[in-house]
């Protein structure tokens, strides 16, 4: 089968277009990667070419050795992905040490995988282990309201988690582990990849201050839905804070404990502090 006919490629392309429609991907902002299943790569093997040179990833991900990933291209615009997937996304194969990659499909007019490849792959490695292989999608977006909050809330996991949870009742059920926060750092390199993947051991969501958000999930629907839920909660909070600086009423710690019981989720007590 041609890669473009494969369901995982179609799902990936749809997610790029959904993110663009949400307004999260100005210019070349944001990037997406998918850890391809063995049977999926077999189904398109005839469409792959294994003659491109190996290149350094810039970090080491031994637990992902020899795996294949579908990723957006560096400098490519999300809005162009549905118009011409083969020119804007690519499949990379990792070498047997997890230190190098080569392009085996896509980016037909030249280019490289996303500039955030180190963060994507280090997150994939952490989440593959933590989820017993279930997590396959890492998504980075420039969500407007969440970025706005990084200028006015303390850059602490417990503050972002609690404020987002309070903003919509579904939030603690959708991301019960909470969200982690990375202080402002230069993007694109190993240092921010290390800081982000450390948080991803504990959370499925990592905030990059004054930049955007990383989400991890099992499939495209779950991961897009997670990004959407976090950003919607951020939008509600931005509106609340814009109306007046304090809330007249909110969901209290005891409310979260009741929710946890009824919805059978574990909400860590560290986020249920008294204000
Ligand atoms: O691809 O979003 O973080 C552009 C970015 C870098
Ligand atoms: Zn970015």
Short mmCIF file of N, CA, C and O in Angstrom, two decimals, residues 78-185:
data_model
loop_
_atom_site.label_atom_id
_atom_site.label_comp_id
_atom_site.label_asym_id
_atom_site.label_seq_id
_atom_site.Cartn_x
_atom_site.Cartn_y
_atom_site.Cartn_z
N UNK A 78 1.77 23.83 9.21
CA UNK A 78 0.70 22.85 9.44
C UNK A 78 -0.43 22.99 8.42
O UNK A 78 -1.01 22.01 7.98
N UNK A 79 -0.74 24.23 8.02
CA UNK A 79 -1.87 24.43 7.11
C UNK A 79 -1.61 23.84 5.74
O UNK A 79 -2.53 23.61 4.96
N UNK A 80 -0.34 23.59 5.42
CA UNK A 80 -0.02 23.01 4.11
C UNK A 80 0.01 21.48 4.13
O UNK A 80 0.06 20.86 3.06
N UNK A 81 0.00 20.87 5.31
CA UNK A 81 0.13 19.41 5.37
C UNK A 81 -0.98 18.69 4.58
O UNK A 81 -0.69 17.81 3.78
N UNK A 82 -2.27 19.05 4.75
CA UNK A 82 -3.31 18.34 3.99
C UNK A 82 -3.20 18.55 2.48
O UNK A 82 -3.58 17.67 1.71
N UNK A 83 -2.67 19.71 2.06
CA UNK A 83 -2.58 20.00 0.62
C UNK A 83 -1.51 19.14 -0.04
O UNK A 83 -1.65 18.74 -1.20
N UNK A 84 -0.43 18.86 0.68
CA UNK A 84 0.68 18.10 0.09
C UNK A 84 1.47 17.39 1.20
O UNK A 84 2.58 17.81 1.56
N UNK A 85 0.90 16.30 1.72
CA UNK A 85 1.56 15.61 2.84
C UNK A 85 3.00 15.19 2.52
O UNK A 85 3.90 15.38 3.34
N UNK A 86 3.22 14.68 1.30
CA UNK A 86 4.56 14.16 0.97
C UNK A 86 5.66 15.22 0.98
O UNK A 86 6.83 14.89 1.08
N UNK A 87 5.26 16.51 0.85
CA UNK A 87 6.26 17.58 0.85
C UNK A 87 6.45 18.18 2.24
O UNK A 87 7.41 18.93 2.47
N UNK A 88 5.56 17.87 3.17
CA UNK A 88 5.57 18.57 4.46
C UNK A 88 5.79 17.67 5.68
O UNK A 88 6.04 18.17 6.78
N UNK A 89 5.65 16.36 5.50
CA UNK A 89 5.88 15.43 6.61
C UNK A 89 6.80 14.31 6.13
O UNK A 89 7.06 14.20 4.92
N UNK A 90 7.33 13.54 7.06
CA UNK A 90 8.22 12.45 6.64
C UNK A 90 8.15 11.29 7.65
O UNK A 90 7.69 11.46 8.78
N UNK A 91 8.62 10.14 7.16
CA UNK A 91 8.82 9.00 8.07
C UNK A 91 10.32 8.86 8.28
O UNK A 91 11.09 8.88 7.31
N UNK A 92 10.74 8.79 9.56
CA UNK A 92 12.15 8.54 9.86
C UNK A 92 12.30 7.19 10.54
O UNK A 92 11.41 6.74 11.27
N UNK A 93 13.45 6.56 10.24
CA UNK A 93 13.82 5.31 10.91
C UNK A 93 14.98 5.64 11.84
O UNK A 93 15.86 6.42 11.48
N UNK A 94 14.98 5.06 13.05
CA UNK A 94 16.13 5.27 13.96
C UNK A 94 17.11 4.12 13.82
O UNK A 94 16.73 2.98 13.49
N UNK A 95 18.38 4.39 14.08
CA UNK A 95 19.41 3.35 13.96
C UNK A 95 19.40 2.42 15.17
O UNK A 95 18.56 2.57 16.08
N UNK A 96 20.30 1.45 15.17
CA UNK A 96 20.23 0.42 16.22
C UNK A 96 20.72 0.88 17.59
O UNK A 96 20.62 0.14 18.57
N UNK A 97 21.22 2.12 17.68
CA UNK A 97 21.59 2.67 18.99
C UNK A 97 20.59 3.74 19.46
O UNK A 97 20.62 4.16 20.61
N UNK A 98 19.74 4.19 18.56
CA UNK A 98 18.82 5.29 18.90
C UNK A 98 19.55 6.62 18.97
O UNK A 98 19.19 7.50 19.76
N UNK A 99 20.57 6.78 18.12
CA UNK A 99 21.33 8.05 18.10
C UNK A 99 21.24 8.77 16.76
O UNK A 99 21.52 9.96 16.67
N UNK A 100 20.88 8.03 15.72
CA UNK A 100 20.80 8.63 14.38
C UNK A 100 19.43 8.31 13.75
O UNK A 100 18.78 7.33 14.16
N UNK A 101 19.05 9.14 12.77
CA UNK A 101 17.82 8.87 12.02
C UNK A 101 18.11 8.98 10.53
O UNK A 101 19.10 9.61 10.11
N UNK A 102 17.26 8.35 9.71
CA UNK A 102 17.28 8.63 8.27
C UNK A 102 15.85 8.72 7.77
O UNK A 102 14.95 8.05 8.30
N UNK A 103 15.66 9.57 6.75
CA UNK A 103 14.33 9.77 6.18
C UNK A 103 14.06 8.65 5.19
O UNK A 103 14.86 8.42 4.27
N UNK A 104 12.95 7.93 5.36
CA UNK A 104 12.63 6.81 4.46
C UNK A 104 11.40 7.09 3.58
O UNK A 104 11.10 6.32 2.68
N UNK A 105 10.71 8.19 3.88
CA UNK A 105 9.54 8.57 3.06
C UNK A 105 9.26 10.06 3.31
O UNK A 105 9.46 10.56 4.43
N UNK A 106 8.76 10.75 2.29
CA UNK A 106 8.28 12.12 2.47
C UNK A 106 9.36 13.18 2.31
O UNK A 106 10.49 12.89 1.89
N UNK A 107 8.99 14.43 2.63
CA UNK A 107 9.86 15.61 2.41
C UNK A 107 10.49 15.54 1.01
O UNK A 107 11.71 15.68 0.87
N UNK A 108 9.63 15.32 0.01
CA UNK A 108 10.10 15.06 -1.36
C UNK A 108 10.84 16.25 -1.97
O UNK A 108 11.63 16.07 -2.89
N UNK A 109 10.59 17.45 -1.45
CA UNK A 109 11.32 18.61 -1.97
C UNK A 109 12.49 18.99 -1.07
O UNK A 109 12.99 20.11 -1.11
N UNK A 110 12.92 18.07 -0.23
CA UNK A 110 14.03 18.31 0.70
C UNK A 110 13.54 18.79 2.04
O UNK A 110 12.37 19.14 2.22
N UNK A 111 14.45 18.81 3.01
CA UNK A 111 14.11 19.28 4.34
C UNK A 111 14.53 18.30 5.41
O UNK A 111 15.12 17.25 5.12
N UNK A 112 14.21 18.65 6.64
CA UNK A 112 14.56 17.85 7.81
C UNK A 112 13.32 17.64 8.66
O UNK A 112 12.37 18.42 8.55
N UNK A 113 13.34 16.64 9.53
CA UNK A 113 12.23 16.52 10.48
C UNK A 113 12.19 17.72 11.42
O UNK A 113 13.18 18.44 11.54
N UNK A 114 11.09 17.90 12.12
CA UNK A 114 10.90 19.02 13.05
C UNK A 114 12.14 19.38 13.87
O UNK A 114 12.86 18.49 14.33
N UNK A 115 12.32 20.69 14.09
CA UNK A 115 13.43 21.17 14.92
C UNK A 115 13.32 20.65 16.35
O UNK A 115 14.30 20.65 17.09
N UNK A 116 12.11 20.23 16.74
CA UNK A 116 11.92 19.72 18.12
C UNK A 116 12.05 18.19 18.16
O UNK A 116 11.55 17.56 19.10
N UNK A 117 12.74 17.60 17.17
CA UNK A 117 12.88 16.13 17.17
C UNK A 117 13.46 15.58 18.48
O UNK A 117 12.96 14.57 18.99
N UNK A 118 14.51 16.23 19.06
CA UNK A 118 15.01 15.69 20.34
C UNK A 118 13.93 15.61 21.42
O UNK A 118 13.81 14.59 22.11
N UNK A 119 13.11 16.66 21.57
CA UNK A 119 12.05 16.62 22.59
C UNK A 119 11.00 15.57 22.24
O UNK A 119 10.56 14.80 23.11
N UNK A 120 10.60 15.51 20.97
CA UNK A 120 9.61 14.49 20.58
C UNK A 120 10.11 13.09 20.93
O UNK A 120 9.40 12.30 21.55
N UNK A 121 11.34 12.79 20.52
CA UNK A 121 11.83 11.41 20.71
C UNK A 121 12.08 11.11 22.18
O UNK A 121 11.77 10.00 22.65
N UNK A 122 12.61 12.07 22.94
CA UNK A 122 12.83 11.80 24.37
C UNK A 122 11.49 11.62 25.09
O UNK A 122 11.36 10.78 25.98
N UNK A 123 10.47 12.39 24.68
CA UNK A 123 9.13 12.18 25.25
C UNK A 123 8.58 10.81 24.87
O UNK A 123 8.00 10.11 25.70
N UNK A 124 8.76 10.43 23.60
CA UNK A 124 8.29 9.10 23.16
C UNK A 124 8.94 7.99 23.99
O UNK A 124 8.28 7.03 24.39
N UNK A 125 10.24 8.17 24.25
CA UNK A 125 10.96 7.11 24.98
C UNK A 125 10.39 6.97 26.40
O UNK A 125 10.08 5.87 26.86
N UNK A 126 10.22 8.11 27.06
CA UNK A 126 9.69 8.11 28.43
C UNK A 126 8.27 7.56 28.47
O UNK A 126 7.92 6.73 29.32
N UNK A 127 7.43 8.00 27.52
CA UNK A 127 6.02 7.59 27.55
C UNK A 127 5.84 6.13 27.11
O UNK A 127 4.94 5.46 27.58
N UNK A 128 6.71 5.66 26.21
CA UNK A 128 6.64 4.25 25.80
C UNK A 128 6.85 3.36 27.03
O UNK A 128 6.09 2.40 27.26
N UNK A 129 7.84 3.71 27.83
CA UNK A 129 8.13 2.92 29.04
C UNK A 129 7.00 3.09 30.06
O UNK A 129 6.44 2.10 30.56
N UNK A 130 6.62 4.34 30.34
CA UNK A 130 5.63 4.61 31.39
C UNK A 130 4.25 4.02 31.06
O UNK A 130 3.50 3.65 31.97
N UNK A 131 3.92 3.91 29.77
CA UNK A 131 2.57 3.44 29.40
C UNK A 131 2.57 1.98 28.94
O UNK A 131 1.57 1.51 28.41
N UNK A 132 3.70 1.32 29.08
CA UNK A 132 3.78 -0.06 28.61
C UNK A 132 3.57 -0.16 27.10
O UNK A 132 2.98 -1.11 26.61
N UNK A 133 4.05 0.86 26.38
CA UNK A 133 3.99 0.83 24.90
C UNK A 133 2.74 1.44 24.32
O UNK A 133 2.61 1.56 23.09
N UNK A 134 1.78 1.86 25.16
CA UNK A 134 0.49 2.35 24.62
C UNK A 134 0.59 3.74 23.98
O UNK A 134 -0.04 3.98 22.96
N UNK A 135 1.34 4.65 24.61
CA UNK A 135 1.39 6.02 24.06
C UNK A 135 2.18 6.04 22.76
O UNK A 135 3.28 5.49 22.67
N UNK A 136 1.62 6.71 21.74
CA UNK A 136 2.25 6.76 20.42
C UNK A 136 2.31 8.16 19.81
O UNK A 136 2.95 8.35 18.78
N UNK A 137 1.61 9.13 20.40
CA UNK A 137 1.51 10.45 19.78
C UNK A 137 2.10 11.51 20.71
O UNK A 137 1.77 11.55 21.90
N UNK A 138 2.97 12.36 20.16
CA UNK A 138 3.47 13.53 20.87
C UNK A 138 3.12 14.75 20.01
O UNK A 138 3.42 14.78 18.81
N UNK A 139 2.48 15.75 20.64
CA UNK A 139 1.95 16.89 19.90
C UNK A 139 2.39 18.19 20.58
O UNK A 139 2.22 18.35 21.78
N UNK A 140 2.95 19.09 19.79
CA UNK A 140 3.37 20.40 20.29
C UNK A 140 2.57 21.48 19.57
O UNK A 140 2.54 21.50 18.32
N UNK A 141 1.90 22.36 20.33
CA UNK A 141 1.10 23.42 19.72
C UNK A 141 1.31 24.73 20.47
O UNK A 141 1.72 24.74 21.63
N UNK A 142 1.05 25.83 19.76
CA UNK A 142 1.18 27.16 20.34
C UNK A 142 -0.21 27.68 20.71
O UNK A 142 -0.79 28.49 19.99
N UNK A 143 -0.76 27.15 21.79
CA UNK A 143 -2.14 27.48 22.21
C UNK A 143 -2.17 28.85 22.87
O UNK A 143 -1.52 29.07 23.90
N UNK A 144 -2.98 29.74 22.31
CA UNK A 144 -2.95 31.16 22.69
C UNK A 144 -3.21 31.41 24.17
O UNK A 144 -2.46 32.13 24.84
N UNK A 145 -4.30 30.84 24.69
CA UNK A 145 -4.69 31.16 26.07
C UNK A 145 -3.74 30.57 27.09
O UNK A 145 -3.43 31.20 28.11
N UNK A 146 -3.28 29.36 26.81
CA UNK A 146 -2.33 28.73 27.73
C UNK A 146 -1.03 29.54 27.78
O UNK A 146 -0.48 29.78 28.86
N UNK A 147 -0.57 30.00 26.61
CA UNK A 147 0.65 30.82 26.58
C UNK A 147 0.41 32.10 27.39
O UNK A 147 1.26 32.51 28.19
N UNK A 148 -0.76 32.72 27.22
CA UNK A 148 -1.07 33.95 27.97
C UNK A 148 -0.95 33.71 29.48
O UNK A 148 -0.40 34.53 30.21
N UNK A 149 -1.44 32.57 29.94
CA UNK A 149 -1.40 32.28 31.38
C UNK A 149 0.03 32.19 31.92
O UNK A 149 0.28 32.45 33.09
N UNK A 150 1.00 31.81 31.03
CA UNK A 150 2.38 31.66 31.52
C UNK A 150 3.02 33.01 31.86
O UNK A 150 4.13 33.04 32.38
N UNK A 151 2.31 34.11 31.56
CA UNK A 151 2.82 35.43 31.93
C UNK A 151 2.26 35.90 33.28
O UNK A 151 2.78 36.85 33.86
N UNK A 152 1.18 35.26 33.75
CA UNK A 152 0.53 35.79 34.96
C UNK A 152 0.40 34.79 36.10
O UNK A 152 0.17 35.18 37.24
N UNK A 153 0.53 33.49 35.81
CA UNK A 153 0.49 32.50 36.90
C UNK A 153 1.91 32.13 37.29
O UNK A 153 2.79 32.09 36.42
N UNK A 154 2.17 31.82 38.56
CA UNK A 154 3.49 31.30 38.94
C UNK A 154 3.78 30.03 38.13
O UNK A 154 2.88 29.20 37.92
N UNK A 155 5.03 29.88 37.67
CA UNK A 155 5.38 28.75 36.80
C UNK A 155 5.63 27.50 37.63
O UNK A 155 6.75 26.98 37.71
N UNK A 156 4.58 27.03 38.29
CA UNK A 156 4.68 25.86 39.16
C UNK A 156 3.64 24.82 38.73
O UNK A 156 2.49 25.19 38.44
N UNK A 157 4.02 23.56 38.76
CA UNK A 157 3.11 22.47 38.36
C UNK A 157 1.81 22.54 39.15
O UNK A 157 0.72 22.39 38.60
N UNK A 158 1.95 22.76 40.48
CA UNK A 158 0.74 22.69 41.33
C UNK A 158 -0.22 23.84 41.05
O UNK A 158 -1.44 23.67 41.14
N UNK A 159 0.32 25.00 40.67
CA UNK A 159 -0.56 26.14 40.38
C UNK A 159 -1.28 25.94 39.04
O UNK A 159 -2.51 26.07 38.95
N UNK A 160 -0.53 25.59 37.99
CA UNK A 160 -1.17 25.37 36.68
C UNK A 160 -2.19 24.24 36.75
O UNK A 160 -3.30 24.34 36.23
N UNK A 161 -1.83 23.15 37.42
CA UNK A 161 -2.75 22.00 37.51
C UNK A 161 -4.04 22.41 38.20
O UNK A 161 -5.14 22.21 37.69
N UNK A 162 -3.90 23.03 39.37
CA UNK A 162 -5.08 23.37 40.16
C UNK A 162 -5.97 24.40 39.45
O UNK A 162 -7.20 24.26 39.41
N UNK A 163 -5.33 25.42 38.85
CA UNK A 163 -6.12 26.47 38.18
C UNK A 163 -6.84 25.92 36.94
O UNK A 163 -7.99 26.27 36.68
N UNK A 164 -6.17 25.04 36.20
CA UNK A 164 -6.83 24.44 35.02
C UNK A 164 -7.94 23.48 35.46
O UNK A 164 -9.01 23.46 34.87
N UNK A 165 -7.68 22.68 36.49
CA UNK A 165 -8.72 21.78 37.01
C UNK A 165 -9.97 22.56 37.42
O UNK A 165 -11.09 22.15 37.16
N UNK A 166 -9.75 23.70 38.10
CA UNK A 166 -10.90 24.48 38.59
C UNK A 166 -11.69 25.10 37.44
O UNK A 166 -12.86 25.45 37.62
N UNK A 167 -11.06 25.24 36.28
CA UNK A 167 -11.70 25.97 35.18
C UNK A 167 -12.80 25.19 34.49
O UNK A 167 -13.64 25.77 33.80
N UNK A 168 -12.79 23.86 34.59
CA UNK A 168 -13.84 23.06 33.96
C UNK A 168 -13.87 21.70 34.65
O UNK A 168 -12.83 21.07 34.83
N UNK A 169 -15.06 21.25 35.01
CA UNK A 169 -15.21 20.03 35.80
C UNK A 169 -14.59 18.80 35.14
O UNK A 169 -14.11 17.91 35.82
N UNK A 170 -14.58 18.77 33.80
CA UNK A 170 -14.03 17.58 33.13
C UNK A 170 -12.51 17.50 33.23
O UNK A 170 -11.94 16.43 33.03
N UNK A 171 -11.84 18.63 33.52
CA UNK A 171 -10.37 18.65 33.47
C UNK A 171 -9.69 17.61 34.36
O UNK A 171 -8.82 16.87 33.88
N UNK A 172 -10.05 17.52 35.66
CA UNK A 172 -9.37 16.51 36.48
C UNK A 172 -9.61 15.08 36.01
O UNK A 172 -8.79 14.20 36.27
N UNK A 173 -10.71 14.86 35.29
CA UNK A 173 -10.98 13.52 34.76
C UNK A 173 -10.15 13.26 33.49
O UNK A 173 -9.67 12.16 33.26
N UNK A 174 -9.94 14.32 32.69
CA UNK A 174 -9.18 14.18 31.43
C UNK A 174 -7.67 14.14 31.68
O UNK A 174 -6.94 13.40 31.03
N UNK A 175 -7.19 14.96 32.62
CA UNK A 175 -5.75 14.89 32.95
C UNK A 175 -5.54 14.81 34.47
O UNK A 175 -5.03 15.73 35.10
N UNK A 176 -5.91 13.64 35.04
CA UNK A 176 -5.85 13.46 36.50
C UNK A 176 -4.43 13.56 37.07
O UNK A 176 -4.27 13.92 38.23
N UNK A 177 -3.42 13.27 36.26
CA UNK A 177 -2.05 13.35 36.78
C UNK A 177 -1.58 14.79 36.93
O UNK A 177 -0.62 15.07 37.62
N UNK A 178 -2.29 15.73 36.26
CA UNK A 178 -1.90 17.14 36.33
C UNK A 178 -1.06 17.56 35.14
O UNK A 178 -0.93 16.81 34.15
N UNK A 179 -0.50 18.77 35.22
CA UNK A 179 0.37 19.27 34.14
C UNK A 179 1.69 19.74 34.74
O UNK A 179 1.73 20.26 35.86
N UNK A 180 2.76 19.56 33.99
CA UNK A 180 4.08 20.04 34.41
C UNK A 180 4.42 21.33 33.70
O UNK A 180 3.89 21.61 32.62
N UNK A 181 5.31 22.12 34.29
CA UNK A 181 5.68 23.41 33.70
C UNK A 181 7.20 23.49 33.54
O UNK A 181 7.94 23.27 34.50
N UNK A 182 7.63 23.81 32.32
CA UNK A 182 9.04 24.06 32.03
C UNK A 182 9.22 25.57 31.96
O UNK A 182 8.52 26.23 31.19
N UNK A 183 10.13 26.12 32.75
CA UNK A 183 10.38 27.57 32.70
C UNK A 183 10.91 27.92 31.31
O UNK A 183 11.29 27.05 30.54
N UNK A 184 10.97 29.21 30.98
CA UNK A 184 11.40 29.58 29.64
C UNK A 184 12.80 29.04 29.35
O UNK A 184 13.70 29.19 30.17
N UNK A 185 12.94 28.39 28.20
CA UNK A 185 14.25 27.88 27.77
C UNK A 185 14.33 28.05 26.26
O UNK A 185 13.31 28.19 25.58
#
